[in-house]
PDB file of C-alpha atoms in Angstrom:
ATOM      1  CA  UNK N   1      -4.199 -19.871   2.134  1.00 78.00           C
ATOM      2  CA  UNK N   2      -1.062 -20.718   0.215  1.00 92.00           C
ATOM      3  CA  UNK N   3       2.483 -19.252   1.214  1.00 96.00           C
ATOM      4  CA  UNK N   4       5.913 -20.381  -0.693  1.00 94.00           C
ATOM      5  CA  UNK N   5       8.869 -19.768   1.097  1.00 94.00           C
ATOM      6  CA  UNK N   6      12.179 -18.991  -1.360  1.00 93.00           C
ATOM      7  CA  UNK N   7      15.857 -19.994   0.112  1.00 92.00           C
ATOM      8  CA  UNK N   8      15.158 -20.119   3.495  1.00 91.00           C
ATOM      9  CA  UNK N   9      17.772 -20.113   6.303  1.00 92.00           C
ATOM     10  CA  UNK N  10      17.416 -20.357   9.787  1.00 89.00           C
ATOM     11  CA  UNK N  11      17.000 -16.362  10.320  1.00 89.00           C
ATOM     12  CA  UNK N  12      14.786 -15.577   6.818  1.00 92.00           C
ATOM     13  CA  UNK N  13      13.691 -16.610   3.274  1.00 94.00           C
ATOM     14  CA  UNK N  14      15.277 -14.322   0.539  1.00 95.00           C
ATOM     15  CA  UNK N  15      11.634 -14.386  -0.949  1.00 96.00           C
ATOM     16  CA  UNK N  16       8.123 -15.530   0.599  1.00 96.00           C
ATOM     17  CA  UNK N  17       4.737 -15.417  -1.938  1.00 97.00           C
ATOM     18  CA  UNK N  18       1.133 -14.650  -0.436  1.00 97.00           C
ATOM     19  CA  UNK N  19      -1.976 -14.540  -2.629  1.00 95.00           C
ATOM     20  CA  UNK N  20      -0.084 -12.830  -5.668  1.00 96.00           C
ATOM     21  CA  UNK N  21       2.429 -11.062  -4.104  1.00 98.00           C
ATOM     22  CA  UNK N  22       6.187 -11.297  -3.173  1.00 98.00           C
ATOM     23  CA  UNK N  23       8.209  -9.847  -0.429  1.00 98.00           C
ATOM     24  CA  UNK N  24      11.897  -9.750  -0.720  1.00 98.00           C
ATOM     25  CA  UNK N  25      14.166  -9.609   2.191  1.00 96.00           C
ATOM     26  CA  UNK N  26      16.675  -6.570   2.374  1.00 97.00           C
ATOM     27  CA  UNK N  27      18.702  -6.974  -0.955  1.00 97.00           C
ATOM     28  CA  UNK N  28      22.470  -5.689  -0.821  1.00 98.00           C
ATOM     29  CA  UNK N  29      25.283  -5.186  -3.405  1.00 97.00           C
ATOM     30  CA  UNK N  30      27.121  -8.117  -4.712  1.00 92.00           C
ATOM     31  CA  UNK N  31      30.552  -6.696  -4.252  1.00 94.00           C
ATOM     32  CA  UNK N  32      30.225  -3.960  -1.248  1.00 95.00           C
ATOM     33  CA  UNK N  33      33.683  -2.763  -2.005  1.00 96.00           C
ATOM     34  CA  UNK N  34      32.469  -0.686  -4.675  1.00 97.00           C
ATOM     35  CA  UNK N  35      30.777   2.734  -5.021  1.00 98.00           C
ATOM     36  CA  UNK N  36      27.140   3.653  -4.670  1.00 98.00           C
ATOM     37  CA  UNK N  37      26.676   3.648  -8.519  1.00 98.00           C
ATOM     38  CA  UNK N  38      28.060  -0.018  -8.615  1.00 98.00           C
ATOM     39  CA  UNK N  39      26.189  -1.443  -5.695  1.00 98.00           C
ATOM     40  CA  UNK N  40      22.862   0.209  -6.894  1.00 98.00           C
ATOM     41  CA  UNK N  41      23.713  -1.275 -10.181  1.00 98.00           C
ATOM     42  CA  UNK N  42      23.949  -4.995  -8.528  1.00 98.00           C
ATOM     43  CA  UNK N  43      21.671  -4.444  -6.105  1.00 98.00           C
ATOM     44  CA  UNK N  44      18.881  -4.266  -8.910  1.00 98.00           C
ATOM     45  CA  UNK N  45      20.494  -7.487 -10.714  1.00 98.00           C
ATOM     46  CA  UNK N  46      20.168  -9.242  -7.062  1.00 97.00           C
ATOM     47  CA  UNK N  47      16.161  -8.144  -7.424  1.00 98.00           C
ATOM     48  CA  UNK N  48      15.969  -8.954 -10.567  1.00 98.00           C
ATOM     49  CA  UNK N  49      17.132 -12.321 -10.348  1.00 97.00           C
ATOM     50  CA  UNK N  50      15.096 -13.176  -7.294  1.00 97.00           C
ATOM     51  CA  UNK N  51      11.835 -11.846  -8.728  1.00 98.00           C
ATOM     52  CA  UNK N  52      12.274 -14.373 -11.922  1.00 98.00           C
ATOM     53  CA  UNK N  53      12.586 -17.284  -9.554  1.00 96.00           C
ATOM     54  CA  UNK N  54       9.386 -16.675  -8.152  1.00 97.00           C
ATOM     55  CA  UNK N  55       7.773 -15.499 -11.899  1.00 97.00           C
ATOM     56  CA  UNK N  56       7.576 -11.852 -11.260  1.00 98.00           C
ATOM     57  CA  UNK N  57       9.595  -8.627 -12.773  1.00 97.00           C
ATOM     58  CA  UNK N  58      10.228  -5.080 -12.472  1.00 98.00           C
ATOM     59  CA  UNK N  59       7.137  -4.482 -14.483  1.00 98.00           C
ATOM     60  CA  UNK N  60       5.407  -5.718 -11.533  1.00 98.00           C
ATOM     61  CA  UNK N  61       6.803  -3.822  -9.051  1.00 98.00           C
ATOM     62  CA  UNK N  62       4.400  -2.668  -6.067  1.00 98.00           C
ATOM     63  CA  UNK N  63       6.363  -1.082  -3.393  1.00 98.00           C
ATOM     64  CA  UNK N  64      10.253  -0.185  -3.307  1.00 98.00           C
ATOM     65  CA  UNK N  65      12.021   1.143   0.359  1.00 98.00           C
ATOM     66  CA  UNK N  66      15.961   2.060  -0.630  1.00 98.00           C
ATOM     67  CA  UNK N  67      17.931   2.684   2.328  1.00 98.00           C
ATOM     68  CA  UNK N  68      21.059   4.314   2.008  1.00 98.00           C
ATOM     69  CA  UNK N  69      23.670   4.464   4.107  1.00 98.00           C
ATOM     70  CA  UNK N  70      24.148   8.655   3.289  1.00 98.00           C
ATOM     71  CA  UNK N  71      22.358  11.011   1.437  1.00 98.00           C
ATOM     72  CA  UNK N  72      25.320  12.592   0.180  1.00 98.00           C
ATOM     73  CA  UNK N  73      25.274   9.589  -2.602  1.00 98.00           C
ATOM     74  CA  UNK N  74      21.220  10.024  -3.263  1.00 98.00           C
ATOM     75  CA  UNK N  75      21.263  11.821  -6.976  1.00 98.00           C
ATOM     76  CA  UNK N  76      24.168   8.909  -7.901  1.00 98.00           C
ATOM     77  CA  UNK N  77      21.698   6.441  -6.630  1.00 98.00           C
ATOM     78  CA  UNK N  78      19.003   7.940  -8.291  1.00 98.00           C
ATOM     79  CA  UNK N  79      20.680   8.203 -11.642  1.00 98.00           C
ATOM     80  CA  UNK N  80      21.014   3.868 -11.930  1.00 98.00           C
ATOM     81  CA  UNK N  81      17.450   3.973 -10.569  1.00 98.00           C
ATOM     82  CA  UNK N  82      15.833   5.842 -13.033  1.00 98.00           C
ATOM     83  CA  UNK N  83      17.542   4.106 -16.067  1.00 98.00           C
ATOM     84  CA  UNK N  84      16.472   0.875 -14.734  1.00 98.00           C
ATOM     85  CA  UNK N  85      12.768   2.228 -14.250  1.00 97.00           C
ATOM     86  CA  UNK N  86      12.581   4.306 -17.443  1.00 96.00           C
ATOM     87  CA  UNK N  87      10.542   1.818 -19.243  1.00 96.00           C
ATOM     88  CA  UNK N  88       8.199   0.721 -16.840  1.00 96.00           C
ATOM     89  CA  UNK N  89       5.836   2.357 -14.523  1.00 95.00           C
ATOM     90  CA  UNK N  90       7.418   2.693 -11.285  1.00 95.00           C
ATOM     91  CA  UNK N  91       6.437   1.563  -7.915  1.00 98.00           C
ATOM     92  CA  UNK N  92       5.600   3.877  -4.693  1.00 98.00           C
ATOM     93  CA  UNK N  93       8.748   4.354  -3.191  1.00 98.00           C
ATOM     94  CA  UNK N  94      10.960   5.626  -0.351  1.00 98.00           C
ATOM     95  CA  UNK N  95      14.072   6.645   0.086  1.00 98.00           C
ATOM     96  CA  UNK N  96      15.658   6.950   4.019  1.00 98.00           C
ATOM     97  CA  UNK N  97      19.116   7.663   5.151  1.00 98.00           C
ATOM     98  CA  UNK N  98      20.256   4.549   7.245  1.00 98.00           C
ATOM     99  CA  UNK N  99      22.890   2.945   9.792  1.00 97.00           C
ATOM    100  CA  UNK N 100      23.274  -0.492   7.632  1.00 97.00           C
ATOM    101  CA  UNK N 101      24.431  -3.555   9.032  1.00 95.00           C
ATOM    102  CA  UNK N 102      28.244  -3.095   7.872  1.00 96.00           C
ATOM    103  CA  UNK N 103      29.632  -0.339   7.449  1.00 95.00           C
ATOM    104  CA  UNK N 104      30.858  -0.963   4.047  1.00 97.00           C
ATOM    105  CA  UNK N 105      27.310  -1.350   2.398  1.00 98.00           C
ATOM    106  CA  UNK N 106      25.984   1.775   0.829  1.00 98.00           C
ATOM    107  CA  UNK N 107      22.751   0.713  -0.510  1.00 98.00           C
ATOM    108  CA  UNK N 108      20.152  -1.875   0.327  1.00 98.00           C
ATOM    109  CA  UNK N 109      16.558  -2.805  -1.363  1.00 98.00           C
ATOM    110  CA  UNK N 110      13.120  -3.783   0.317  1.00 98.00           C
ATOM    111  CA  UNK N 111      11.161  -4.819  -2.272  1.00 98.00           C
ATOM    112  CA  UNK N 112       7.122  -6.147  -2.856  1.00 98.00           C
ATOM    113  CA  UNK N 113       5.926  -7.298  -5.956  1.00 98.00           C
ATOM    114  CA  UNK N 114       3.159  -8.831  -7.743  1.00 98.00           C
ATOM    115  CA  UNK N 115       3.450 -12.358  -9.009  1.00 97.00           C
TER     116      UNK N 115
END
């Protein structure tokens, strides 16, 4: 049984790999100061990025959990979500309303893929 650890730190790896699969920690914006639409937007680029260092893509997508810290900004959300999905087939998903760990952060990523 093989497992690859990706940029570990003392408290997680940003990416572990079991038999095929990878499982992304909680990805977050790259600049929380901004808007839903803006942290969606580089909260996918964070994915993105960390799925190609492991050899995987969006295409591959298995599972998705969005957490967001109100509901009020769900359809914006949504909108960057389905553009960035539209030419794929998209993963099971959920969606849940959730205290984040700073305030400031409107939108974070679970995210399981194949490899």
């Amino acid at each position: 049984m093989s497992i690859q650890h990706f940029e570990s730190k003392a408290r997680m790896s940003r990416a572990v790999v079991h038999n095929n699969t990878v499982y992304l920690c909680g990805q977050v914006a790259k600049d929380t100061t901004q808007g839903i639409a803006e942290q969606t937007r580089t909260t996918i680029e964070k994915v993105e990025e960390l799925l190609a260092t492991v050899g995987s893509d969006k295409s591959k997508l298995l599972s998705v959990t969005i957490y967001v810290r109100t509901m009020d900004d769900f359809a914006e959300m949504n909108k960057v979500w389905d553009a960035w999905v539209a030419d794929v087939t998209p993963p099971a998903r959920a969606c849940v309303q959730a205290h984040m760990a700073r305030e400031e952060i409107l939108v974070e990523m679970s995210v399981t893929a194949a490899v």
